[in-house]
Tab-separated table of C-alpha atoms in Angstrom:
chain	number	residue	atom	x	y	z
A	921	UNK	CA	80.215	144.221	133.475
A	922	UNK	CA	79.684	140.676	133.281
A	923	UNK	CA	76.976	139.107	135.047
A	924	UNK	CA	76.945	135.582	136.425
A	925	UNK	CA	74.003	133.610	136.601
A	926	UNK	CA	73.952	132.974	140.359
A	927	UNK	CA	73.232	136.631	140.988
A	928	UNK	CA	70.061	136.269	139.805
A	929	UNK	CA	67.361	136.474	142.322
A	930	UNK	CA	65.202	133.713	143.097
A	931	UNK	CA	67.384	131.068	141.015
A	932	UNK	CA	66.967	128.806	143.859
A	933	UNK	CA	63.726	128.684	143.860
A	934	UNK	CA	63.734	128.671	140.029
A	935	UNK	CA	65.595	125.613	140.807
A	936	UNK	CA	63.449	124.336	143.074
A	937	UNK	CA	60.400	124.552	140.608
A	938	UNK	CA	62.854	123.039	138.279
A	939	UNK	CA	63.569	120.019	139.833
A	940	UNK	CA	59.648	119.038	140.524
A	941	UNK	CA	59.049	119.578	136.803
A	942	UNK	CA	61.802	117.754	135.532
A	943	UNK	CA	60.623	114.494	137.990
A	944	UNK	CA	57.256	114.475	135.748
A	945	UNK	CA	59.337	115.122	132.925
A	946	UNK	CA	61.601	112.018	133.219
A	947	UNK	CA	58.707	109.943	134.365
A	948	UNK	CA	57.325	110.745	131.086
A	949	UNK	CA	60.462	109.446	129.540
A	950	UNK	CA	60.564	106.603	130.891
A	951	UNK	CA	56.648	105.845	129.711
A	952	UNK	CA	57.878	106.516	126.252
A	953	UNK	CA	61.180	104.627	126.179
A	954	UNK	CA	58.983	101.815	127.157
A	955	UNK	CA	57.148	102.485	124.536
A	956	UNK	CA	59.125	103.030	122.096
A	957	UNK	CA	61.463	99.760	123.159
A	958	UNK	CA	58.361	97.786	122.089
A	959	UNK	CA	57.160	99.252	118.884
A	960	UNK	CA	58.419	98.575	115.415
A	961	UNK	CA	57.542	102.384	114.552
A	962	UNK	CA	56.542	104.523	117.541
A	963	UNK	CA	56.505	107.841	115.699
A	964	UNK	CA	54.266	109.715	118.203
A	965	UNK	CA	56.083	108.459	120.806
A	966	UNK	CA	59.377	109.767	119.638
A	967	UNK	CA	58.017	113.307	118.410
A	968	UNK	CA	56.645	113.227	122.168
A	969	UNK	CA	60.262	112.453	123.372
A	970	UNK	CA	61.668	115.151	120.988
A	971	UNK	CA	60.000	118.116	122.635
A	972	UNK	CA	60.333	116.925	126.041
A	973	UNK	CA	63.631	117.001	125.319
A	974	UNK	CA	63.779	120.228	123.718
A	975	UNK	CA	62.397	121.743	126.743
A	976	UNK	CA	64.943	120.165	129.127
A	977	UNK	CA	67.987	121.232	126.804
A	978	UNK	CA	66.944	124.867	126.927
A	979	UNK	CA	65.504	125.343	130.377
A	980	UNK	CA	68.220	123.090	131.791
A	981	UNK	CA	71.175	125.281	130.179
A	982	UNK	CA	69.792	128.772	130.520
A	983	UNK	CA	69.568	127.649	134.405
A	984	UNK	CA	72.628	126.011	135.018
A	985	UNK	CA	72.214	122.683	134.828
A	986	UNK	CA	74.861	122.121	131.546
A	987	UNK	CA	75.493	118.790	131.504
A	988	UNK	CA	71.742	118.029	131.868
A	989	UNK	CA	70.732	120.203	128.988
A	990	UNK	CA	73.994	119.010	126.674
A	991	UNK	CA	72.382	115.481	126.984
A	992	UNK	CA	69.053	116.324	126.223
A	993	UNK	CA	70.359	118.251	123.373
A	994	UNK	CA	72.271	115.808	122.187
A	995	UNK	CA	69.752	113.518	122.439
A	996	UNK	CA	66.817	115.731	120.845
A	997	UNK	CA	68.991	115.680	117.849
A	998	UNK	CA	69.500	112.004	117.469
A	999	UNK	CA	65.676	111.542	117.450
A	1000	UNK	CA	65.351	114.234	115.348
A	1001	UNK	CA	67.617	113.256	112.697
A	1002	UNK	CA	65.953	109.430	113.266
A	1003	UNK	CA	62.310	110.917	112.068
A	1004	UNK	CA	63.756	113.626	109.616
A	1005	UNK	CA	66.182	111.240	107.744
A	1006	UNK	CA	65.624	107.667	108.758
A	1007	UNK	CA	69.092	107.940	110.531
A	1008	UNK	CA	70.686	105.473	112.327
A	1009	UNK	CA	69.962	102.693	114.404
A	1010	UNK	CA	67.115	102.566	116.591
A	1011	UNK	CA	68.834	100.920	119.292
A	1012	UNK	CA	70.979	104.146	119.396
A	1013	UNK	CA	67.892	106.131	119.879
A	1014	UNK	CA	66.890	104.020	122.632
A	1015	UNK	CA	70.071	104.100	124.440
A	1016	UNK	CA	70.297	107.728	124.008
A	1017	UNK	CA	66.919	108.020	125.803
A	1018	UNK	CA	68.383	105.686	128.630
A	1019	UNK	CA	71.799	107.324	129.070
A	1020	UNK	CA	69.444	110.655	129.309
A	1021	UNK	CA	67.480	109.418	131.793
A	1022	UNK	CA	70.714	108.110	134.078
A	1023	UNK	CA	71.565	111.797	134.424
A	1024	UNK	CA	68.277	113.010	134.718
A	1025	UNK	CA	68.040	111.341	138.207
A	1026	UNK	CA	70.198	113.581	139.284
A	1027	UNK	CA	67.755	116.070	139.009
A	1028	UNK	CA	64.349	114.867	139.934
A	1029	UNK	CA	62.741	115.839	143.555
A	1030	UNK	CA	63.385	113.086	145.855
A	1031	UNK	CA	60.527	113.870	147.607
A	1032	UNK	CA	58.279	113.278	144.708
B	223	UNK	CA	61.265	149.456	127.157
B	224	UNK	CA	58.286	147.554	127.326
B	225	UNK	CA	59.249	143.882	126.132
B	226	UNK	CA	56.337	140.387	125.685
B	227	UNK	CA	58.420	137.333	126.287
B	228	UNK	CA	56.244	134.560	125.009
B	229	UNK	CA	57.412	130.628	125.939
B	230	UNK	CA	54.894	127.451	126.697
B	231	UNK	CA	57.686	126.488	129.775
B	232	UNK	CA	56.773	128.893	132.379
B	233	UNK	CA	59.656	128.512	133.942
B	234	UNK	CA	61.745	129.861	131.479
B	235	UNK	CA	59.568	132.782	131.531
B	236	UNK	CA	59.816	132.594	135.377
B	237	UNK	CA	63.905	133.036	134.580
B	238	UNK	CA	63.283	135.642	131.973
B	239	UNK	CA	60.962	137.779	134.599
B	240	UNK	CA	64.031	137.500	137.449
B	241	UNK	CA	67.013	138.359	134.601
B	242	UNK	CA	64.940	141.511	133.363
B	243	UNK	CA	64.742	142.035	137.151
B	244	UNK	CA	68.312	141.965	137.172
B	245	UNK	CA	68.780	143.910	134.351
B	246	UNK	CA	67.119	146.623	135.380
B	247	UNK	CA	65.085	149.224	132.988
B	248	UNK	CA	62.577	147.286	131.374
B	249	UNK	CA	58.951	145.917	131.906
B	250	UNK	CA	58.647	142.738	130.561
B	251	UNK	CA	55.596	141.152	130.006
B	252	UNK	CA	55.166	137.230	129.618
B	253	UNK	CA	52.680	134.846	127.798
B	254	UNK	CA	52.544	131.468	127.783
B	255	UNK	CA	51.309	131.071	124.152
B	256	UNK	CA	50.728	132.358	121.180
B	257	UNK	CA	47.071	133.085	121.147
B	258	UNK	CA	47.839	135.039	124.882
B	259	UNK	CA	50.549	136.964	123.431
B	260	UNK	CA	47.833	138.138	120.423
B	261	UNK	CA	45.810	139.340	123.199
B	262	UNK	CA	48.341	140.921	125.202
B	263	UNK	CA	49.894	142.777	121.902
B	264	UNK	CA	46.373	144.138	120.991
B	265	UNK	CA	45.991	145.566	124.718
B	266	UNK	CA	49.620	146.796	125.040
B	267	UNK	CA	50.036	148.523	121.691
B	268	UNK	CA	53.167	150.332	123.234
B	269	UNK	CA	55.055	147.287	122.943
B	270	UNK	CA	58.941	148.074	122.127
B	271	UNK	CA	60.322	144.093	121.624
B	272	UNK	CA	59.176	140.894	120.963
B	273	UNK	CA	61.052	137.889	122.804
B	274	UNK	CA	59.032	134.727	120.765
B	275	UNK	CA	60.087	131.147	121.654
B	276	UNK	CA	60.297	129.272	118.383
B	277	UNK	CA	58.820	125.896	119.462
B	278	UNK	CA	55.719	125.957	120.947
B	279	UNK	CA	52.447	124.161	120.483
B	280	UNK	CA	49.708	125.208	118.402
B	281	UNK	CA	50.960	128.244	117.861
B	282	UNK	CA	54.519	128.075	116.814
B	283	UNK	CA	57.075	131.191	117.566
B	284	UNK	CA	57.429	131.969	113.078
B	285	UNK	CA	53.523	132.057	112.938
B	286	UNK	CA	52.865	134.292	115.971
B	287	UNK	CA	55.943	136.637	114.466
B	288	UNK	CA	53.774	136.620	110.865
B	289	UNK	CA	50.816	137.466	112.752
B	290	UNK	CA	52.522	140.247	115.246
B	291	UNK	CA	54.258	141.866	111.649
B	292	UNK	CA	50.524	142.440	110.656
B	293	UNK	CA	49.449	144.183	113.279
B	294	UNK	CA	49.124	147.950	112.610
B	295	UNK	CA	49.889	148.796	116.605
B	296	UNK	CA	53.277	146.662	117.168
B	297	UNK	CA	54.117	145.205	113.749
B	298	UNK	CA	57.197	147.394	113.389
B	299	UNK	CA	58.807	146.548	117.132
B	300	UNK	CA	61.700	144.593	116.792
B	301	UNK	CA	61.197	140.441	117.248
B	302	UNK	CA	63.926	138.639	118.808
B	303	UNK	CA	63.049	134.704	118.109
B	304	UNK	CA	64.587	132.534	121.102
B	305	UNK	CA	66.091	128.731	119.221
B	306	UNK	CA	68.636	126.492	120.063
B	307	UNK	CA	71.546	127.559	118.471
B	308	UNK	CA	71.943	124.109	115.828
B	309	UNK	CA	68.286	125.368	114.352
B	310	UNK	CA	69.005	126.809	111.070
B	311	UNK	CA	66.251	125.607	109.697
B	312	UNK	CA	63.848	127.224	112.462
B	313	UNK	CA	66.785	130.629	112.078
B	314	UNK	CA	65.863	130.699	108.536
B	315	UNK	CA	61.751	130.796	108.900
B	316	UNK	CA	62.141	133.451	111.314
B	317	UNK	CA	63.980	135.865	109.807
B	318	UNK	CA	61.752	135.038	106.426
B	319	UNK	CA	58.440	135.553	109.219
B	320	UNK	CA	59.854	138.856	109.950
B	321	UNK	CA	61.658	138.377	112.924
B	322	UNK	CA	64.747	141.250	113.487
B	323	UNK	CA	67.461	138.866	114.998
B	324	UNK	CA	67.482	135.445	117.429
B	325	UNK	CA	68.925	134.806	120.588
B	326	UNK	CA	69.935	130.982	121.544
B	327	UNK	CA	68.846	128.779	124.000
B	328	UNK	CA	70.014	128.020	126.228
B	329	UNK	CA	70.346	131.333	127.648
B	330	UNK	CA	73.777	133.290	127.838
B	331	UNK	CA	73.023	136.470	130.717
B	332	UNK	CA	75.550	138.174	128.637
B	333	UNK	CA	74.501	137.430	125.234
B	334	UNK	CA	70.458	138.577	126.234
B	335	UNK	CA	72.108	141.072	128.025
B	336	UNK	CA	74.270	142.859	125.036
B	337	UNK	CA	70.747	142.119	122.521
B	338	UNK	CA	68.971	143.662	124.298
B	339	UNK	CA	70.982	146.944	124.706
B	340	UNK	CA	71.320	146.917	121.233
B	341	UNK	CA	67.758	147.117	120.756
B	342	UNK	CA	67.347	149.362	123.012
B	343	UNK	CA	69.794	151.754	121.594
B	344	UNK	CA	68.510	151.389	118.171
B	345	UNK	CA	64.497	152.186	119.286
B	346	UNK	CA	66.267	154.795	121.756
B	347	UNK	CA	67.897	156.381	118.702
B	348	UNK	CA	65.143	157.125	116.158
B	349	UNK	CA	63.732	153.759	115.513
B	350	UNK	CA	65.203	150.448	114.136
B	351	UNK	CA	64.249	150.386	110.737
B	352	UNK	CA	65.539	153.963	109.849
B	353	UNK	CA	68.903	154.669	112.158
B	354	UNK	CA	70.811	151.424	111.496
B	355	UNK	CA	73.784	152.467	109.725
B	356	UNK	CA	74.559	149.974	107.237
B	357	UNK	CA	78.045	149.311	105.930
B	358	UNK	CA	76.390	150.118	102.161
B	359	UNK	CA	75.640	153.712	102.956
B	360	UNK	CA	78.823	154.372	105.174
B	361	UNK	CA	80.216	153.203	101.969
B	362	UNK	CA	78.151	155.904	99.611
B	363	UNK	CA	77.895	159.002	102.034
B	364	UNK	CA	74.905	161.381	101.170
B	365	UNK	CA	75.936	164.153	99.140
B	366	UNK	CA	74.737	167.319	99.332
B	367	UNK	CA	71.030	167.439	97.243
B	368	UNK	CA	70.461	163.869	97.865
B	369	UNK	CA	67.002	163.130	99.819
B	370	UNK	CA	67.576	160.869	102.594
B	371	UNK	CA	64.761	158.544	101.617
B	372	UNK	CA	66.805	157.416	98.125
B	373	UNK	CA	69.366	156.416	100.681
B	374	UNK	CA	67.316	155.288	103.201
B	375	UNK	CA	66.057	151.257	103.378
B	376	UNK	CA	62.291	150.876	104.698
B	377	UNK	CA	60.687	148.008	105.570
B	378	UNK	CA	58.751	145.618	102.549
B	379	UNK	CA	56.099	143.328	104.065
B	380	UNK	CA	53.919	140.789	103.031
B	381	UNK	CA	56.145	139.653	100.431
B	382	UNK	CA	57.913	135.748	100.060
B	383	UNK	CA	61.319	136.243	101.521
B	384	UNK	CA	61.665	139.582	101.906
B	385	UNK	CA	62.663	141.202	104.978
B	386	UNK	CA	63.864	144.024	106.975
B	387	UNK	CA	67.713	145.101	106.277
B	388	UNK	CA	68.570	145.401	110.024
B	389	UNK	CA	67.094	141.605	109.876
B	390	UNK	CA	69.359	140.675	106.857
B	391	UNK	CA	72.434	141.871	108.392
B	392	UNK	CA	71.722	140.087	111.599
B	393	UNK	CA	70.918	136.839	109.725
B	394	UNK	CA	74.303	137.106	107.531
B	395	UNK	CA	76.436	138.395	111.176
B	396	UNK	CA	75.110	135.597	113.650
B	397	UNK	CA	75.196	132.238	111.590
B	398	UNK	CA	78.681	130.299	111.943
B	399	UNK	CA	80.795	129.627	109.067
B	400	UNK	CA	79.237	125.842	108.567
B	401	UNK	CA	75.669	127.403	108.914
B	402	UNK	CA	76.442	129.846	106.256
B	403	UNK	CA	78.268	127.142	103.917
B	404	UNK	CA	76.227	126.475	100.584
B	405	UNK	CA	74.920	130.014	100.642
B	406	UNK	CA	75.209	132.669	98.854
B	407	UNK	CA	74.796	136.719	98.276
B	408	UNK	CA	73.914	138.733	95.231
B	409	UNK	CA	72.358	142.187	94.747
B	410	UNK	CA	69.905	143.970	92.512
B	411	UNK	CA	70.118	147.458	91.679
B	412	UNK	CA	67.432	149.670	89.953
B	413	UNK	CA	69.126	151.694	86.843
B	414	UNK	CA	68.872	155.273	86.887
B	415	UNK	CA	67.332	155.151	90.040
B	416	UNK	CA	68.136	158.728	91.003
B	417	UNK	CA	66.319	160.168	88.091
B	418	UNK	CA	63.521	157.515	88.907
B	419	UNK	CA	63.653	159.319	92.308
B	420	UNK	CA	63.699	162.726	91.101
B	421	UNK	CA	60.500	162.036	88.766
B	422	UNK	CA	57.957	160.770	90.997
B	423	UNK	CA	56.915	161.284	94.359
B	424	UNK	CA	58.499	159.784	97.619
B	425	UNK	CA	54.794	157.684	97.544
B	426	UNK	CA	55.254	156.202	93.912
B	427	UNK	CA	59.495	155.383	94.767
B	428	UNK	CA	58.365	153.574	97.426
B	429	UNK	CA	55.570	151.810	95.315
B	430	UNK	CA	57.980	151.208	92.570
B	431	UNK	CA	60.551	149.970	95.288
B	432	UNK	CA	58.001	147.433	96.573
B	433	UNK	CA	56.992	146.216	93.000
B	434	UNK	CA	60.323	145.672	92.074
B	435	UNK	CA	60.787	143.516	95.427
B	436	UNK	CA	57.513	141.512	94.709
B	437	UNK	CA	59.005	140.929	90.895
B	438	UNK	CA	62.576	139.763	92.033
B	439	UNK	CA	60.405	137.440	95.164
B	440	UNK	CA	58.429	136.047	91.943
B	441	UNK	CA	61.687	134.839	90.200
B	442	UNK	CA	63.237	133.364	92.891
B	443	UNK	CA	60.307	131.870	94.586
B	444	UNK	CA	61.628	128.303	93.522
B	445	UNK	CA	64.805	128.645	95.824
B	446	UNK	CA	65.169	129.429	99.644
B	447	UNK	CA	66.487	132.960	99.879
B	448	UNK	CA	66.234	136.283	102.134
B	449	UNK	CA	65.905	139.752	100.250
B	450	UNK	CA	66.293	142.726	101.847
B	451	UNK	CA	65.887	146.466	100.263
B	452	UNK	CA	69.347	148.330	101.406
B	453	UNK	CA	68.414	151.483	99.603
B	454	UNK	CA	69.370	153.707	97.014
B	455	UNK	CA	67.408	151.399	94.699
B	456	UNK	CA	69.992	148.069	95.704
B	457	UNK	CA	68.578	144.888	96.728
B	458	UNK	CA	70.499	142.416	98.814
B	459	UNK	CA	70.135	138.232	98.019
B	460	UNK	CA	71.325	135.690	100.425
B	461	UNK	CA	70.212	132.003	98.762
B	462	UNK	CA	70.435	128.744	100.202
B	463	UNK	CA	71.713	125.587	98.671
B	464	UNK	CA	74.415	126.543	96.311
B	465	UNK	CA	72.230	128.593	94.060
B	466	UNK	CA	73.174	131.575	92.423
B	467	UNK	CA	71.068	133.111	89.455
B	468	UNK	CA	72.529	132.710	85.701
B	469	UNK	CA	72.297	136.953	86.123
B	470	UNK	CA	72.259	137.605	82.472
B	471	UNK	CA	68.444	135.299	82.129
B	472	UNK	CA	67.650	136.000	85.406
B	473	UNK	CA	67.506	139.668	84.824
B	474	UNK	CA	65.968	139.114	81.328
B	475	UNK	CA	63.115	137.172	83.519
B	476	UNK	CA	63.020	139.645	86.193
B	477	UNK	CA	62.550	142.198	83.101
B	478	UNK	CA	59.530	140.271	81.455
B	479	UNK	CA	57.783	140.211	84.832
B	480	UNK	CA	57.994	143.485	85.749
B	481	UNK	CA	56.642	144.356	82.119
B	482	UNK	CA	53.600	142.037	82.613
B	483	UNK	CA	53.008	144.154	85.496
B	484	UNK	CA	52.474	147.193	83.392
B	485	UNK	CA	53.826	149.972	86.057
B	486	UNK	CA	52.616	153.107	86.621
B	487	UNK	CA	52.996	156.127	88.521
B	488	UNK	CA	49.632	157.463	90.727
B	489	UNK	CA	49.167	160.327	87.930
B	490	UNK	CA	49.340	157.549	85.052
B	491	UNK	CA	52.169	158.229	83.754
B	492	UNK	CA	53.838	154.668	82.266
B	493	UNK	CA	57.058	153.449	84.548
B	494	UNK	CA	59.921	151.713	82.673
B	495	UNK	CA	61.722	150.532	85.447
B	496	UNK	CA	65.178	148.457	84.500
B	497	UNK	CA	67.250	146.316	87.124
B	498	UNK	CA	70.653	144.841	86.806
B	499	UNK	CA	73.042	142.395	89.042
B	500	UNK	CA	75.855	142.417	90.728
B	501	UNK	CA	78.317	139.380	91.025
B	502	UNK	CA	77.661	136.915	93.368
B	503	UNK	CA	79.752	135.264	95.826
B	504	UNK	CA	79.514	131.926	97.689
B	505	UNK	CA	79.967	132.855	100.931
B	506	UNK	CA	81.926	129.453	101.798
B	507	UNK	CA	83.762	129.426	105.062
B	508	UNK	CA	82.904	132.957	105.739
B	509	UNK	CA	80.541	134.362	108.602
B	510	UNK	CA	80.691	137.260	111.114
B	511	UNK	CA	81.735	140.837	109.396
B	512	UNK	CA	83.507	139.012	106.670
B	513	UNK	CA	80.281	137.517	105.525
B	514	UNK	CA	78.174	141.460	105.656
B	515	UNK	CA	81.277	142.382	103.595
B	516	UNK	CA	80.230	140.319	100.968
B	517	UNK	CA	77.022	141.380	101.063
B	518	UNK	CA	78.384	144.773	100.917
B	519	UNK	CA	80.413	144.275	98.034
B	520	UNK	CA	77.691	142.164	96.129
B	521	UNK	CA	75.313	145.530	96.511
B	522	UNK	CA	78.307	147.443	95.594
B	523	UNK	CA	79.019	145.485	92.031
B	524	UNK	CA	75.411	145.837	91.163
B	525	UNK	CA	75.251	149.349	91.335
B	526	UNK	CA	78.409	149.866	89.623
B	527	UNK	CA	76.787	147.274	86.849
B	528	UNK	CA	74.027	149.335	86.604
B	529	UNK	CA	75.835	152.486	86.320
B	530	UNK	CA	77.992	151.080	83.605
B	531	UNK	CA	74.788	149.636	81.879
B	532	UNK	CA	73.402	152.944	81.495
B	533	UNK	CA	76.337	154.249	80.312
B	534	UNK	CA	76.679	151.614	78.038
B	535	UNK	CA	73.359	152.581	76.852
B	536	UNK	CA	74.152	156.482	76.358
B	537	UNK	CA	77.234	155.600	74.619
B	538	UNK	CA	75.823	153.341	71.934
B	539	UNK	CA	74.860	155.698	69.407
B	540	UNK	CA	78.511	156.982	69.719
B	541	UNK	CA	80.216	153.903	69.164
B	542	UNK	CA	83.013	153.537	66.441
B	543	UNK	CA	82.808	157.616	65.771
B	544	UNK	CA	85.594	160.081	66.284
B	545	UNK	CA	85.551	163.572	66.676
């Protein structure tokens, strides 16, 4: 038997918790974007990003919310492979971030 | 069964606690952290499975699954680590900390649904670490005579790299074809391991068994690699980074350090213990069964090298006579 993921009870109000923590999630975001716009090496700043991230991509998924946790994956890895490697341009780091955050909206509380 | 789920985002424990729910059959409990989940492992010592998030602060997933594997009450449950699937890096750790198999993130129902079961029905059974039939022993049936525990793989801890062989096959059956590219699988077989067996007691094979591990750890301690102890005296190798061992001077090392570490049985008695390898393969663009076949056939060629060593051996005085 094959189980879908919207028989599970209580996913809206998983959802519901969901959206509240990923408003102070992309609030934090957008600090360190900021941030990490205006420093020449913003290290902590992007390992802070990185496991944001890495949060959204897997709670995000596992909840339904693909296209939310794709881009956070996606963009977890670019940072990653910035501070592992050296890889890249930053501005591609930074425009990651903001093309994350674009979609995020989508998924903050309103009412917060 | 009686599963901790530990994750710092409490609302993926939140989903964990309503999918169990769904599943039906289980008690799961849930920690936020790694020092929490010590505490509720020490209370709960009837434990059955181990979900462990991988990244989490302060306490990281492969450091609570070293410290879980030491303790006496739960250190043999199965530990499923939870990792995005592109982790190898993290995949590799794990399964080096001790952890039995991983399940990605995000979450597939289906996929936690059909690991779990399959713990389930292995602790159901008669407990993971001695009912998993691995493809090596449906390969060499027990003949009559033959104590199970020759056959039968146990667990090695506390040594670099070495883990369980329900853990190895996992590791070798999950990773794709690129994760698995660059790596490679070779086995070690003990010579004359059935007289070995039939000279000592089941407490000094397993002593032996262990040495032998700790020795072949020692040599390769300069690469990344996984060992497991398939039994009937084989090892099984899976190395990263395109190495494979010279085997001839590899052995010959193997050989000096086990000599350096003078063995002995518990009633004194000297042990000359002898290992020999099989051929290695790369295992490029091949995962799933086809990459546990390898592995298979790797333990496979070293016995059958060390058969033919010791035969080798018994025939040399006869060589170049008739009758």
């Amino acid at each position: 038997m094959t189980m879908q993921l919207i028989e599970i009870p209580g996913l809206a109000r998983i959802r519901e918790r969901y959206y509240a923590a990923q408003t102070l999630r992309h609030d934090r975001l957008e600090v360190l974007l900021e941030i990490i716009r205006a420093n020449a090496d913003p290290f902590d700043a992007l390992v802070e990003a990185r496991g944001i991230l890495h949060q959204i991509s897997g709670t995000a998924g596992s909840l339904g919310f693909a296209e939310l946790g794709a881009s956070a994956s996606k963009t977890e890895y670019l940072i990653d492979g910035h501070l592992h490697l050296g890889r890249g341009d930053p501005r591609n780091v930074t425009e990651a971030i903001d093309a994350f955050l674009e979609i995020s909206l989508d998924f903050c509380h309103p009412t917060l | 069964m009686k599963i901790l789920a530990v994750d710092d985002d409490l609302l993926i424990l939140e989903f964990l606690s309503a999918v169990f729910g769904m599943f039906g059959g289980h008690t799961l409990l849930t920690a936020d952290s790694g020092a929490q989940a010590l505490e509720i492992a020490a209370a709960n010592p009837d434990i059955q499975c181990f979900l462990l998030d991988v990244q989490m602060p302060n306490m990281d997933g492969i450091t609570l699954c070293k410290h879980l594997r030491a303790m006496p009450s739960v250190g043999r449950a199965p530990i499923l680590m939870i990792t995005a699937m592109s982790e190898k890096r993290y995949i590799d750790k794990a399964f080096a900390a001790g952890a039995t198999d991983y399940i990605n993130k995000p979450f597939e129902i289906s996929e936690l649904r059909s690991r779990i079961s399959l713990v389930d029905s292995l602790i159901g059974d008669a407990g993971i670490t001695a009912d998993k039939i691995f493809a090596v022993r449906a390969l060499k049936p027990k003949t009559a005579g033959q104590s199970t525990t020759l056959l039968t793989p146990f667990p090695i801890h506390d040594i670099d790299g070495v883990i369980d062989e329900v853990a190895l096959e996992n590791y070798l059956g999950r990773l794709t074809r690129n994760q698995l590219f660059g790596s490679s699988v070779f086995s070690f077989a003990v010579r004359r391991v059935e007289e070995l067996y039939a000279a000592m007691s089941p407490f000094d094979f397993e002593a032996m068994i262990i040495d032998v591990a700790e020795a072949l750890s020692e040599c390769m301690s300069d690469h990344q690699f996984l060992m497991a102890y398939m039994g009937d005296g084989i090892y099984g190798c899976v190395t990263e980074d395109g190495w494979t061992p010279d085997t001839e001077r590899f052995v010959d090392t193997v050989q000096l350090v086990l000599h350096h570490m003078d063995l002995h049985c518990s009633d004194g008695r000297p042990l000359k213990v002898r290992v020999s390898a099989g051929v290695s393969q790369r295992l490029t663009w091949r995962s799933g069964n086809a990459a546990v076949s390898a592995l298979v056939e790797a333990c496979n060629s070293a016995k059958q090298v060390a058969e033919q060593k010791e035969k080798d051996l018994d025939e040399f005085w006869f060589l170049g006579k008739t009758a």
